[in-house]
Amino acid sequence: MSQNGKPSGLFKNLSAKIAAIPMVLTALVVFVGCTVWTIVFSFTNSRLLPRADWVGLAQYERLWGTRRWLISIENLLIYGSLMLILSLVLGFLLAALIDQKIRFEDGFRTIFLYPYALSFIVTGLVWQWVLNPEFGIQNVVRSLGFGNFTFDPLYNPNLVLYGVLVAGLWHGSGLVMCLMLAGLRGIDEDVWKATKVDGIPTWKTYIFVVIPMMRPVFVTTLVLVTSGIIKLYDLIIAQTGGGPGLASEVPAKFVFDAMFVSQNLAQGFAASTMMLVAVTFIIIPWAYLEFGGKKNG
Amino acid sequence: MADTVIRTQHASHAHAAGPRPRPIFSRRNIIIYGVLIVLALYYLLPIYVMVVTSLKGMPEIRVGNIFAPPVEITFAPWVKAWSSVCTGLNCDGLSRGFLNSLKITVPSVFFSIAVASVNGYALSMWRFKGANVLFTILIIGAFIPYQVMIYPIVVLLREIGLYGELSGLVLVHTVFGMPILTLLFRNYFSSVPEELFKAARVDGAGFRTIYFKIMLPMALPIFVVAVILQTTAIWNDFLFGAIYTRPENYPMTVQLNNIVNSVTGVKEYNVNMAATLLSGIVPLSIYLISGKLFVRGIAAGAVKG
């Protein structure tokens, strides 16, 4: 901003302002407008069509009394925390291994990242097939002579989230690896040389020197992975359809079903507003950290 | 040959000065490569199973093991998945979804990148009043769950008569691709030396000239990265395709899910896997061909932000 010290009139940078019109429309009409619209209509009694029939907080009361919604929230919390931790650990491990000046580095990297190029639908369908008890891993182990072996995560309400987690990690950990690897490569060789000279073991260097230096990479990864988790929808649709029973329902699916299947629009609006509230609690601290403290840079 | 054997024996006995050569089968290497290979198996297993299953006949699948290679290779499941498997009333296979996805992806990629590159350029070089606020809204918008915005967009598209049409979906993809792509281009253009921009301004070049004559040619690599990112993202989209199009316009992902997860009829796992592979081929080939650019795109877009 500082180099534009001259007083700026309405017609200053006019072409730039004209070029920014699509961006303005997107930001104001879609991101602000549509969000406000949904929040406003979550206070109505809309069912098949949106109607301005105000009912106050009734939709929210009903939402928090709905078992399916509570299960969805719980599922997302379990899946989300595991996914966050495991994808960071696995991603960092992969990146650290690849960073050891290994042979076939490109080959390994290609293998670890290719699932990220595939859609969640493909991911869900493949893992549905691999985890299929009748033909998949369970059947293979049984045919090896372990007749009682049971491994049917997608058909067991207590295990289904872990079945989804296996697929989610398969899909997303390559991305984390990539980000971490970029972070690791950005660290000065001299840091490594200095710790070598001081005789600090490699693992200690990673934990006490390298990881703290990679804070921005970790923050970015955390935000990316978290926003991906909250959007979790396609994978569930393809892999489990929310089942067995309600065991793998997630908020995004609750919203979709309320709006487009059970014609209960306002419930969908209320539920999506709650999702927005949840995201806000993640974004505000992050935005504060990233942009608030950046005045000097 | 004998000479080298003697020399290595000699070397291992004598503790000569200088750095110790690292043997290939050191404990460190065995651990590193061992872990890498085990993890690689986890990543490779599904695609192997997909390929193998899609080449078997149903009788072989029923009696056999999903990891076993096919005894009798058949391409019938691929043919069926492409041209004759039914979804709802349409029995023309995934070829319909493939064409739809193509018709959706190509214009969406073009428009989203065209808009976002101009955005990024305007935001980083021209810094008009309100630019920072606008950019902040845009970036925050990237984190708003889609669920909050999907219904009002249905209403908007209905108003302008594009609901259910392919062009409506293209518009939606252009809008939702904007935050990440604008960020990508803004970061790139911010790294361009300011002197270059100032020199062009002094020479009298305006907004458009600088964009087309200087920035566009210079930013070609980042355009390639953007094309790769957007093509895979839009090809793989499911949610928007399912909401904003009619059944005959469904993109490949939606059609694929309807085929595999349909509750009617006998499950033909080989056809399902062939269909799954078919819809994964486009993003997978982009990934394999673009290689390091794909990687660079992810890293550049995320780490510098």
Coordinates of C-alpha atoms in Angstrom, one line a residue:
Chain A
M1 CA 0.0 0.0 0.0
S2 CA 2.8 2.4 0.9
Q3 CA 4.0 3.2 -2.6
N4 CA 0.6 4.5 -3.6
G5 CA 1.1 7.5 -1.3
K6 CA -0.8 9.8 -3.6
P7 CA -4.5 10.5 -2.7
S8 CA -6.5 7.9 -4.6
G9 CA -9.7 9.0 -6.4
L10 CA -12.5 6.9 -7.6
F11 CA -11.0 6.7 -11.1
K12 CA -7.5 5.8 -10.0
N13 CA -6.6 2.3 -11.2
L14 CA -10.0 2.1 -13.1
S15 CA -9.0 -0.8 -15.3
A16 CA -7.9 -2.8 -12.3
K17 CA -11.2 -2.0 -10.6
I18 CA -13.2 -3.1 -13.7
A19 CA -11.1 -6.3 -13.9
A20 CA -11.9 -7.0 -10.3
I21 CA -15.7 -7.0 -10.9
P22 CA -16.0 -10.8 -11.1
M23 CA -14.0 -11.0 -7.9
V24 CA -16.2 -8.5 -6.2
L25 CA -19.4 -10.3 -7.3
T26 CA -18.0 -13.6 -6.1
A27 CA -16.9 -12.2 -2.7
L28 CA -20.1 -10.2 -2.1
V29 CA -22.9 -12.1 -3.8
V30 CA -21.7 -15.7 -3.2
F31 CA -19.5 -15.7 -0.2
V32 CA -21.2 -13.0 1.8
G33 CA -24.6 -12.9 0.3
C34 CA -25.4 -16.6 0.1
T35 CA -24.0 -17.1 3.6
V36 CA -26.1 -14.4 5.1
W37 CA -29.2 -15.7 3.1
T38 CA -28.7 -19.2 4.6
I39 CA -28.3 -17.8 8.1
V40 CA -31.4 -15.7 7.8
F41 CA -33.5 -18.5 6.4
S42 CA -32.4 -20.8 9.2
F43 CA -34.7 -18.8 11.4
T44 CA -37.7 -19.7 9.3
N45 CA -40.1 -22.6 8.9
S46 CA -39.1 -23.4 5.3
R47 CA -39.7 -26.9 4.2
L48 CA -40.0 -27.6 0.5
L49 CA -39.4 -24.0 -0.6
P50 CA -37.8 -21.1 1.3
R51 CA -40.5 -19.1 3.0
A52 CA -40.1 -16.0 5.3
D53 CA -42.2 -17.6 8.1
W54 CA -40.1 -16.7 11.2
V55 CA -39.9 -19.2 14.0
G56 CA -36.9 -17.8 15.9
L57 CA -34.5 -20.4 17.2
A58 CA -36.9 -23.3 16.9
Q59 CA -34.9 -25.0 14.1
Y60 CA -31.8 -25.0 16.2
E61 CA -33.6 -26.4 19.2
R62 CA -35.0 -29.2 17.0
L63 CA -31.5 -29.7 15.4
W64 CA -29.8 -30.3 18.7
G65 CA -32.6 -32.6 19.7
T66 CA -32.0 -34.7 16.6
R67 CA -30.1 -37.9 17.2
R68 CA -28.8 -38.1 13.7
W69 CA -27.2 -34.7 13.9
L70 CA -25.6 -35.5 17.2
I71 CA -24.2 -38.7 15.8
S72 CA -22.9 -36.8 12.8
I73 CA -21.1 -34.3 15.0
E74 CA -19.6 -37.1 17.1
N75 CA -18.4 -39.0 14.0
L76 CA -16.8 -35.9 12.5
L77 CA -15.0 -35.2 15.8
I78 CA -13.6 -38.7 16.0
Y79 CA -12.7 -39.0 12.3
G80 CA -11.4 -35.4 12.2
S81 CA -9.0 -35.7 15.2
L82 CA -7.7 -39.0 14.0
M83 CA -7.3 -37.9 10.5
L84 CA -5.6 -34.7 11.5
I85 CA -3.0 -36.4 13.7
L86 CA -2.4 -39.4 11.6
S87 CA -2.1 -37.5 8.3
L88 CA 0.3 -35.1 9.8
V89 CA 2.4 -37.9 11.4
L90 CA 2.3 -40.1 8.2
G91 CA 2.9 -37.1 5.9
F92 CA 5.9 -36.0 8.0
L93 CA 7.3 -39.5 8.2
L94 CA 7.0 -39.9 4.5
A95 CA 8.6 -36.5 3.8
A96 CA 11.4 -37.2 6.3
L97 CA 12.2 -40.6 4.7
I98 CA 12.1 -39.2 1.2
D99 CA 14.4 -36.4 2.3
Q100 CA 17.2 -38.8 3.2
K101 CA 18.8 -38.6 -0.2
I102 CA 17.3 -41.9 -1.2
R103 CA 17.4 -43.5 -4.6
F104 CA 14.2 -43.6 -6.6
E105 CA 13.0 -40.5 -4.8
D106 CA 10.7 -39.6 -7.7
G107 CA 9.3 -43.1 -7.9
F108 CA 8.4 -43.1 -4.2
R109 CA 6.9 -39.6 -4.3
T110 CA 4.8 -40.5 -7.3
I111 CA 3.4 -43.6 -5.5
F112 CA 2.6 -41.7 -2.3
L113 CA 0.9 -38.8 -4.0
Y114 CA -1.1 -40.4 -6.8
P115 CA -4.2 -41.1 -4.7
Y116 CA -4.5 -37.4 -4.2
A117 CA -5.1 -37.0 -7.9
L118 CA -8.1 -39.4 -7.7
S119 CA -11.6 -38.3 -6.6
F120 CA -13.1 -39.2 -3.3
I121 CA -15.7 -41.2 -5.2
V122 CA -13.0 -43.4 -6.7
T123 CA -11.2 -43.6 -3.3
G124 CA -14.4 -44.6 -1.5
L125 CA -15.4 -47.2 -4.1
V126 CA -12.0 -48.9 -4.2
W127 CA -11.7 -49.2 -0.5
Q128 CA -15.3 -50.4 -0.3
W129 CA -14.2 -53.2 -2.5
V130 CA -10.9 -54.0 -0.7
L131 CA -12.7 -54.0 2.6
N132 CA -15.6 -56.0 1.3
P133 CA -15.9 -58.9 3.8
E134 CA -17.2 -61.4 1.3
F135 CA -14.4 -61.0 -1.2
G136 CA -11.8 -58.6 0.2
I137 CA -9.2 -58.9 3.0
Q138 CA -11.4 -60.9 5.3
N139 CA -12.0 -63.5 2.7
V140 CA -8.4 -63.7 1.8
V141 CA -7.2 -64.2 5.3
R142 CA -9.9 -66.8 5.9
S143 CA -8.9 -68.8 2.9
L144 CA -5.4 -68.9 4.4
G145 CA -6.8 -71.1 7.1
F146 CA -8.0 -68.6 9.7
G147 CA -11.7 -69.5 9.5
N148 CA -12.8 -67.2 12.3
F149 CA -11.0 -64.1 11.1
T150 CA -13.3 -61.2 11.0
F151 CA -12.4 -57.9 9.3
D152 CA -15.5 -56.1 8.1
P153 CA -15.0 -52.5 9.2
L154 CA -17.6 -51.2 6.7
Y155 CA -20.3 -53.4 8.1
N156 CA -19.5 -52.9 11.8
P157 CA -20.9 -49.7 13.3
N158 CA -18.1 -49.5 15.8
L159 CA -15.4 -49.8 13.2
V160 CA -16.8 -48.1 10.2
L161 CA -15.1 -44.7 10.9
Y162 CA -11.7 -46.4 10.9
G163 CA -12.6 -48.0 7.6
V164 CA -13.2 -44.5 6.2
L165 CA -10.1 -43.3 7.9
V166 CA -7.9 -45.8 6.0
A167 CA -9.3 -44.5 2.8
G168 CA -9.1 -40.9 3.8
L169 CA -5.4 -41.3 4.8
W170 CA -4.7 -43.1 1.6
H171 CA -6.1 -40.2 -0.3
G172 CA -4.8 -37.2 1.6
S173 CA -1.5 -38.1 3.3
G174 CA 0.5 -37.6 0.0
L175 CA -0.5 -34.0 0.0
V176 CA 0.8 -33.5 3.6
M177 CA 4.0 -35.3 2.5
C178 CA 4.4 -32.8 -0.3
L179 CA 3.9 -29.8 1.9
M180 CA 6.2 -31.1 4.5
L181 CA 8.8 -32.0 2.0
A182 CA 8.8 -28.5 0.6
G183 CA 9.2 -27.3 4.2
L184 CA 12.1 -29.6 4.9
R185 CA 13.8 -28.6 1.6
G186 CA 13.4 -25.0 2.6
I187 CA 15.6 -25.5 5.7
D188 CA 19.1 -24.3 5.3
E189 CA 21.8 -27.1 5.0
D190 CA 23.8 -25.1 7.5
V191 CA 21.3 -26.0 10.2
W192 CA 22.0 -29.7 9.6
K193 CA 25.7 -29.1 9.5
A194 CA 25.6 -27.2 12.8
T195 CA 23.7 -29.8 14.6
K196 CA 26.0 -32.5 13.2
V197 CA 29.0 -30.6 14.5
D198 CA 27.4 -30.3 17.9
G199 CA 26.7 -34.1 17.8
I200 CA 22.9 -33.8 18.2
P201 CA 21.2 -37.0 17.0
T202 CA 19.1 -36.8 13.9
W203 CA 15.8 -37.4 15.6
K204 CA 16.5 -34.7 18.1
T205 CA 17.3 -32.3 15.4
Y206 CA 14.0 -33.0 13.7
I207 CA 11.9 -32.6 16.9
F208 CA 13.7 -29.6 18.5
V209 CA 15.1 -27.7 15.5
V210 CA 13.5 -28.6 12.2
I211 CA 9.8 -28.9 13.3
P212 CA 9.8 -25.6 15.2
M213 CA 11.4 -24.0 12.1
M214 CA 8.6 -25.4 10.0
R215 CA 5.9 -23.8 12.0
P216 CA 4.3 -21.9 9.0
V217 CA 4.2 -25.2 7.0
F218 CA 2.5 -26.9 9.9
V219 CA 0.0 -24.1 10.3
T220 CA -0.9 -24.2 6.6
T221 CA -1.2 -28.0 6.5
L222 CA -3.3 -27.9 9.6
V223 CA -5.7 -25.4 8.1
L224 CA -5.8 -27.3 4.7
V225 CA -6.4 -30.7 6.3
T226 CA -9.0 -29.3 8.7
S227 CA -11.0 -27.6 6.1
G228 CA -10.9 -30.7 4.1
I229 CA -12.2 -32.8 7.0
I230 CA -15.2 -30.5 7.6
K231 CA -16.1 -30.8 3.9
L232 CA -16.1 -34.6 4.2
Y233 CA -19.0 -35.8 2.1
D234 CA -18.1 -37.6 -1.2
L235 CA -16.0 -40.2 0.5
I236 CA -18.8 -41.2 2.9
I237 CA -21.3 -41.3 0.0
A238 CA -19.1 -43.5 -2.1
Q239 CA -17.7 -45.8 0.6
T240 CA -20.5 -46.3 3.2
G241 CA -23.5 -44.1 2.3
G242 CA -23.6 -43.1 5.9
G243 CA -24.2 -46.6 7.2
P244 CA -24.4 -49.1 8.6
G245 CA -27.4 -47.5 10.2
L246 CA -26.3 -44.0 11.1
A247 CA -22.7 -45.1 12.1
S248 CA -20.9 -43.0 9.5
E249 CA -23.2 -40.0 9.1
V250 CA -21.4 -36.7 8.9
P251 CA -22.7 -33.1 9.1
A252 CA -22.2 -32.3 5.4
K253 CA -24.4 -35.3 4.5
F254 CA -27.0 -34.3 7.1
V255 CA -27.3 -30.9 5.4
F256 CA -27.5 -32.3 1.9
D257 CA -30.2 -34.8 2.9
A258 CA -32.2 -32.2 4.8
M259 CA -32.2 -29.9 1.8
F260 CA -32.5 -32.2 -1.2
V261 CA -33.9 -35.4 0.1
S262 CA -36.2 -35.0 3.0
Q263 CA -37.4 -31.5 2.0
N264 CA -36.6 -30.0 5.3
L265 CA -34.8 -26.9 4.1
A266 CA -34.7 -24.9 7.3
Q267 CA -33.2 -27.8 9.2
G268 CA -30.5 -27.9 6.5
F269 CA -29.9 -24.2 6.8
A270 CA -29.6 -24.5 10.6
A271 CA -27.2 -27.4 10.4
S272 CA -25.1 -25.7 7.8
T273 CA -25.0 -22.5 9.9
M274 CA -23.7 -24.6 12.7
M275 CA -21.0 -25.9 10.4
L276 CA -20.1 -22.3 9.6
V277 CA -19.9 -21.5 13.3
A278 CA -17.5 -24.5 13.8
V279 CA -15.3 -23.3 10.9
T280 CA -15.3 -19.8 12.3
F281 CA -13.7 -21.0 15.5
I282 CA -10.9 -22.5 13.4
I283 CA -10.4 -19.6 11.0
I284 CA -10.4 -16.7 13.4
P285 CA -7.4 -17.7 15.5
W286 CA -5.6 -18.8 12.3
A287 CA -6.3 -15.5 10.5
Y288 CA -5.2 -13.6 13.5
L289 CA -2.0 -15.5 13.7
E290 CA -1.3 -15.3 9.9
F291 CA -2.5 -11.8 9.0
G292 CA -2.8 -10.0 12.3
G293 CA 0.8 -10.3 13.2
K294 CA 2.1 -9.6 9.7
K295 CA 2.1 -5.9 9.9
N296 CA 5.9 -5.8 9.8
G297 CA 6.3 -8.1 6.9
Chain B
M1 CA 36.3 -58.6 -10.9
A2 CA 38.7 -60.5 -8.7
D3 CA 40.6 -57.3 -8.3
T4 CA 37.7 -55.4 -6.9
V5 CA 36.9 -58.2 -4.4
I6 CA 40.4 -58.1 -3.1
R7 CA 40.3 -54.3 -2.9
T8 CA 37.0 -54.2 -0.9
Q9 CA 38.3 -56.9 1.5
H10 CA 41.4 -54.9 1.9
A11 CA 39.5 -51.7 2.5
S12 CA 37.3 -53.3 5.2
H13 CA 40.3 -54.5 7.1
A14 CA 42.3 -51.4 7.0
H15 CA 40.8 -48.4 8.8
A16 CA 42.0 -45.9 6.3
A17 CA 41.6 -42.2 6.9
G18 CA 38.9 -40.1 5.3
P19 CA 35.1 -40.5 5.3
R20 CA 33.9 -44.0 5.7
P21 CA 32.0 -45.2 2.5
R22 CA 28.4 -45.9 3.3
P23 CA 27.6 -49.6 2.4
I24 CA 24.4 -50.1 0.5
F25 CA 23.0 -52.6 3.1
S26 CA 23.7 -50.5 6.1
R27 CA 21.2 -50.8 9.0
R28 CA 20.1 -47.3 8.2
N29 CA 19.3 -48.0 4.6
I30 CA 17.5 -51.2 5.4
I31 CA 15.2 -49.4 7.8
I32 CA 14.6 -46.5 5.4
Y33 CA 13.9 -48.6 2.4
G34 CA 12.0 -51.2 4.4
V35 CA 9.6 -48.6 5.8
L36 CA 9.2 -46.9 2.4
I37 CA 8.5 -50.2 0.6
V38 CA 5.9 -51.3 3.2
L39 CA 4.2 -47.9 3.0
A40 CA 4.3 -48.0 -0.8
L41 CA 2.4 -51.3 -0.7
Y42 CA -0.4 -49.6 1.2
Y43 CA -0.6 -46.9 -1.5
L44 CA -0.3 -49.3 -4.4
L45 CA -2.6 -52.1 -3.2
P46 CA -5.9 -50.4 -4.2
I47 CA -4.9 -49.6 -7.8
Y48 CA -3.5 -53.1 -8.2
V49 CA -6.8 -54.7 -6.9
M50 CA -8.8 -52.4 -9.2
V51 CA -6.9 -53.4 -12.3
V52 CA -6.9 -57.1 -11.4
T53 CA -10.6 -57.2 -10.6
S54 CA -11.6 -55.3 -13.7
L55 CA -9.9 -57.9 -15.9
K56 CA -11.6 -61.0 -14.3
G57 CA -14.9 -62.6 -15.1
M58 CA -17.6 -62.7 -12.4
P59 CA -17.3 -66.5 -11.8
E60 CA -13.6 -66.1 -11.1
I61 CA -14.2 -63.2 -8.7
R62 CA -16.8 -65.3 -6.7
V63 CA -14.4 -68.2 -6.1
G64 CA -11.1 -66.4 -6.0
N65 CA -9.0 -64.1 -4.1
I66 CA -9.1 -60.3 -4.9
F67 CA -5.3 -60.1 -4.8
A68 CA -4.8 -63.0 -7.2
P69 CA -3.9 -62.0 -10.8
P70 CA -6.6 -62.9 -13.3
V71 CA -6.5 -66.5 -14.7
E72 CA -8.4 -65.6 -17.8
I73 CA -8.0 -62.0 -18.8
T74 CA -11.2 -60.4 -20.2
F75 CA -11.9 -56.9 -21.3
A76 CA -15.7 -57.4 -21.4
P77 CA -16.1 -55.5 -18.1
W78 CA -14.4 -52.5 -19.5
V79 CA -16.5 -52.5 -22.6
K80 CA -19.7 -52.9 -20.6
A81 CA -18.7 -50.1 -18.2
W82 CA -17.9 -47.7 -21.0
S83 CA -20.8 -48.4 -23.3
S84 CA -23.7 -50.3 -21.9
V85 CA -24.0 -50.2 -18.1
C86 CA -27.2 -48.6 -16.9
T87 CA -27.8 -45.7 -14.6
G88 CA -31.4 -45.0 -14.1
L89 CA -33.0 -44.9 -17.5
N90 CA -29.9 -44.3 -19.5
C91 CA -28.1 -47.5 -20.6
D92 CA -25.3 -45.9 -22.6
G93 CA -22.6 -46.5 -20.0
L94 CA -20.0 -44.2 -18.6
S95 CA -19.3 -42.7 -22.0
R96 CA -22.1 -40.2 -21.4
G97 CA -20.6 -39.1 -18.1
F98 CA -17.2 -38.9 -19.7
L99 CA -18.5 -36.5 -22.3
N100 CA -20.4 -34.4 -19.7
S101 CA -17.3 -34.2 -17.6
L102 CA -15.3 -33.0 -20.6
K103 CA -17.9 -30.4 -21.4
I104 CA -17.8 -29.2 -17.8
T105 CA -14.1 -29.3 -17.2
V106 CA -12.8 -27.6 -20.2
P107 CA -14.7 -24.3 -20.0
S108 CA -14.6 -24.3 -16.2
V109 CA -10.8 -24.6 -16.2
F110 CA -10.5 -21.9 -18.9
F111 CA -12.8 -19.3 -17.2
S112 CA -11.6 -19.9 -13.7
I113 CA -8.0 -19.4 -14.6
A114 CA -8.7 -16.4 -16.8
V115 CA -10.6 -14.7 -14.1
A116 CA -8.2 -15.7 -11.3
S117 CA -5.0 -14.7 -13.1
V118 CA -6.4 -11.2 -13.7
N119 CA -7.5 -11.0 -10.1
G120 CA -4.1 -12.1 -8.8
Y121 CA -2.4 -9.6 -11.1
A122 CA -4.8 -6.7 -10.1
L123 CA -4.4 -7.5 -6.4
S124 CA -0.6 -7.8 -6.4
M125 CA 0.4 -5.1 -8.8
W126 CA -2.4 -2.4 -8.7
R127 CA -3.4 -2.6 -5.0
F128 CA -6.5 -0.4 -5.5
K129 CA -8.5 0.7 -2.6
G130 CA -10.3 -2.1 -0.9
A131 CA -8.1 -4.7 -2.5
N132 CA -7.0 -6.2 0.8
V133 CA -10.5 -6.4 2.2
L134 CA -11.7 -8.0 -1.0
F135 CA -8.8 -10.5 -1.0
T136 CA -9.5 -11.3 2.7
I137 CA -13.2 -12.0 2.0
L138 CA -12.2 -14.2 -0.9
I139 CA -9.7 -16.3 1.2
I140 CA -12.2 -16.6 4.0
G141 CA -14.7 -17.6 1.5
A142 CA -12.5 -20.6 0.6
F143 CA -13.1 -21.9 4.1
I144 CA -16.8 -21.4 4.3
P145 CA -18.3 -24.9 4.1
Y146 CA -20.0 -25.3 0.7
Q147 CA -23.1 -26.5 2.5
V148 CA -23.8 -23.0 3.7
M149 CA -23.9 -21.7 0.1
I150 CA -25.3 -24.5 -2.0
Y151 CA -29.0 -23.7 -1.6
P152 CA -29.0 -20.0 -2.2
I153 CA -26.9 -20.8 -5.3
V154 CA -29.7 -23.1 -6.5
V155 CA -32.1 -20.2 -6.1
L156 CA -29.7 -17.8 -8.0
L157 CA -29.2 -20.3 -10.8
R158 CA -32.9 -20.9 -11.1
E159 CA -33.4 -17.1 -11.4
I160 CA -31.0 -16.8 -14.3
G161 CA -32.3 -20.0 -15.9
L162 CA -29.1 -22.0 -15.6
Y163 CA -30.2 -24.5 -12.9
G164 CA -29.6 -28.0 -14.2
E165 CA -27.6 -26.8 -17.2
L166 CA -23.9 -27.5 -17.8
S167 CA -23.3 -23.8 -18.1
G168 CA -24.6 -23.3 -14.6
L169 CA -22.2 -25.8 -13.2
V170 CA -19.3 -24.1 -15.1
L171 CA -20.3 -20.8 -13.4
V172 CA -20.3 -22.5 -10.0
H173 CA -16.8 -24.0 -10.7
T174 CA -15.5 -20.7 -11.8
V175 CA -16.7 -19.0 -8.6
F176 CA -15.4 -21.7 -6.2
G177 CA -12.1 -22.0 -8.0
M178 CA -11.5 -18.3 -7.5
P179 CA -10.0 -18.1 -4.0
I180 CA -7.3 -20.7 -4.3
L181 CA -6.4 -19.7 -7.9
T182 CA -6.3 -16.0 -7.0
L183 CA -4.1 -16.8 -4.1
L184 CA -1.8 -18.8 -6.4
F185 CA -1.5 -16.0 -9.0
R186 CA -1.3 -13.2 -6.4
N187 CA 1.6 -15.0 -4.7
Y188 CA 3.3 -15.5 -8.0
F189 CA 2.9 -11.9 -9.2
S190 CA 4.0 -10.6 -5.8
S191 CA 7.3 -12.3 -6.3
V192 CA 7.9 -10.5 -9.6
P193 CA 10.3 -7.6 -9.0
E194 CA 8.5 -4.3 -8.6
E195 CA 11.0 -2.5 -10.7
L196 CA 9.7 -4.4 -13.7
F197 CA 6.2 -3.2 -13.2
K198 CA 7.4 0.4 -12.5
A199 CA 9.5 0.4 -15.6
A200 CA 6.6 -0.7 -17.7
R201 CA 4.4 2.0 -16.1
V202 CA 7.0 4.7 -16.8
D203 CA 7.0 3.5 -20.4
G204 CA 3.3 4.2 -20.5
A205 CA 2.0 0.6 -20.4
G206 CA -1.5 0.3 -19.0
F207 CA -3.3 -2.4 -17.1
R208 CA -4.0 -4.6 -20.1
T209 CA -0.7 -4.2 -21.8
I210 CA 1.3 -5.1 -18.8
Y211 CA -0.9 -8.2 -18.2
F212 CA -0.7 -9.5 -21.8
K213 CA 2.8 -8.4 -22.8
I214 CA 4.7 -8.9 -19.6
M215 CA 2.9 -10.9 -16.9
L216 CA 1.2 -13.5 -19.0
P217 CA 4.3 -14.7 -20.8
M218 CA 6.3 -14.7 -17.6
A219 CA 3.7 -16.6 -15.6
L220 CA 3.3 -19.5 -18.1
P221 CA 4.6 -22.1 -15.7
I222 CA 2.1 -21.0 -13.0
F223 CA -0.6 -21.2 -15.6
V224 CA 0.3 -24.8 -16.3
V225 CA 0.2 -25.5 -12.6
A226 CA -3.2 -23.8 -12.4
V227 CA -4.5 -25.9 -15.3
I228 CA -3.3 -29.1 -13.6
L229 CA -4.8 -28.2 -10.2
Q230 CA -8.2 -27.1 -11.7
T231 CA -8.5 -30.0 -14.2
T232 CA -8.1 -32.6 -11.5
A233 CA -10.3 -30.7 -9.0
I234 CA -13.2 -30.1 -11.4
W235 CA -13.0 -33.6 -12.9
N236 CA -13.1 -35.1 -9.4
D237 CA -15.9 -32.9 -8.2
F238 CA -19.0 -34.7 -7.0
L239 CA -21.1 -32.4 -4.8
F240 CA -21.6 -29.6 -7.3
G241 CA -22.2 -32.0 -10.1
A242 CA -24.9 -33.9 -8.1
I243 CA -26.7 -30.7 -7.1
Y244 CA -26.5 -28.4 -10.1
T245 CA -27.1 -30.7 -13.0
R246 CA -29.9 -32.9 -14.3
P247 CA -29.4 -36.6 -14.6
E248 CA -28.6 -36.5 -18.3
N249 CA -25.9 -33.9 -17.6
Y250 CA -24.4 -35.7 -14.6
P251 CA -20.5 -35.7 -14.6
M252 CA -18.6 -38.9 -14.5
T253 CA -18.2 -39.0 -10.7
V254 CA -21.9 -38.8 -10.0
Q255 CA -22.7 -41.4 -12.7
L256 CA -20.0 -43.7 -11.4
N257 CA -21.4 -43.5 -7.8
N258 CA -24.9 -44.2 -9.1
I259 CA -23.7 -47.3 -11.0
V260 CA -21.6 -48.8 -8.2
N261 CA -23.9 -47.9 -5.3
S262 CA -27.2 -48.8 -7.0
V263 CA -29.2 -51.2 -4.9
T264 CA -31.0 -52.9 -7.8
G265 CA -29.6 -55.8 -9.7
V266 CA -26.8 -58.2 -9.2
K267 CA -23.5 -56.5 -8.3
E268 CA -21.0 -56.9 -11.0
Y269 CA -17.8 -56.1 -9.2
N270 CA -15.6 -56.3 -12.3
V271 CA -17.7 -53.8 -14.2
N272 CA -17.7 -51.5 -11.1
M273 CA -13.9 -51.6 -10.9
A274 CA -13.5 -51.0 -14.6
A275 CA -15.9 -48.0 -14.3
T276 CA -13.9 -46.7 -11.3
L277 CA -10.7 -47.0 -13.2
L278 CA -12.2 -45.3 -16.3
S279 CA -13.2 -42.3 -14.3
G280 CA -9.8 -42.2 -12.6
I281 CA -7.8 -42.3 -15.8
V282 CA -8.0 -38.7 -16.7
P283 CA -6.7 -37.2 -13.4
L284 CA -4.2 -40.0 -13.1
S285 CA -2.7 -39.4 -16.5
I286 CA -2.5 -35.7 -15.8
Y287 CA -0.7 -36.5 -12.6
L288 CA 1.7 -38.9 -14.2
I289 CA 2.5 -36.7 -17.1
S290 CA 2.8 -33.5 -15.2
G291 CA 4.9 -35.1 -12.5
K292 CA 6.9 -32.4 -10.8
L293 CA 4.6 -29.6 -11.9
F294 CA 1.7 -31.1 -10.0
V295 CA 3.9 -31.3 -6.9
R296 CA 5.3 -27.8 -7.4
G297 CA 1.7 -26.5 -7.8
I298 CA 0.6 -27.9 -4.5
A299 CA 3.7 -26.7 -2.7
A300 CA 3.7 -23.2 -4.2
G301 CA 0.0 -22.7 -3.6
A302 CA 0.1 -23.7 0.0
V303 CA 3.4 -22.9 1.5
K304 CA 3.8 -19.4 0.3
G305 CA 0.3 -18.4 1.4

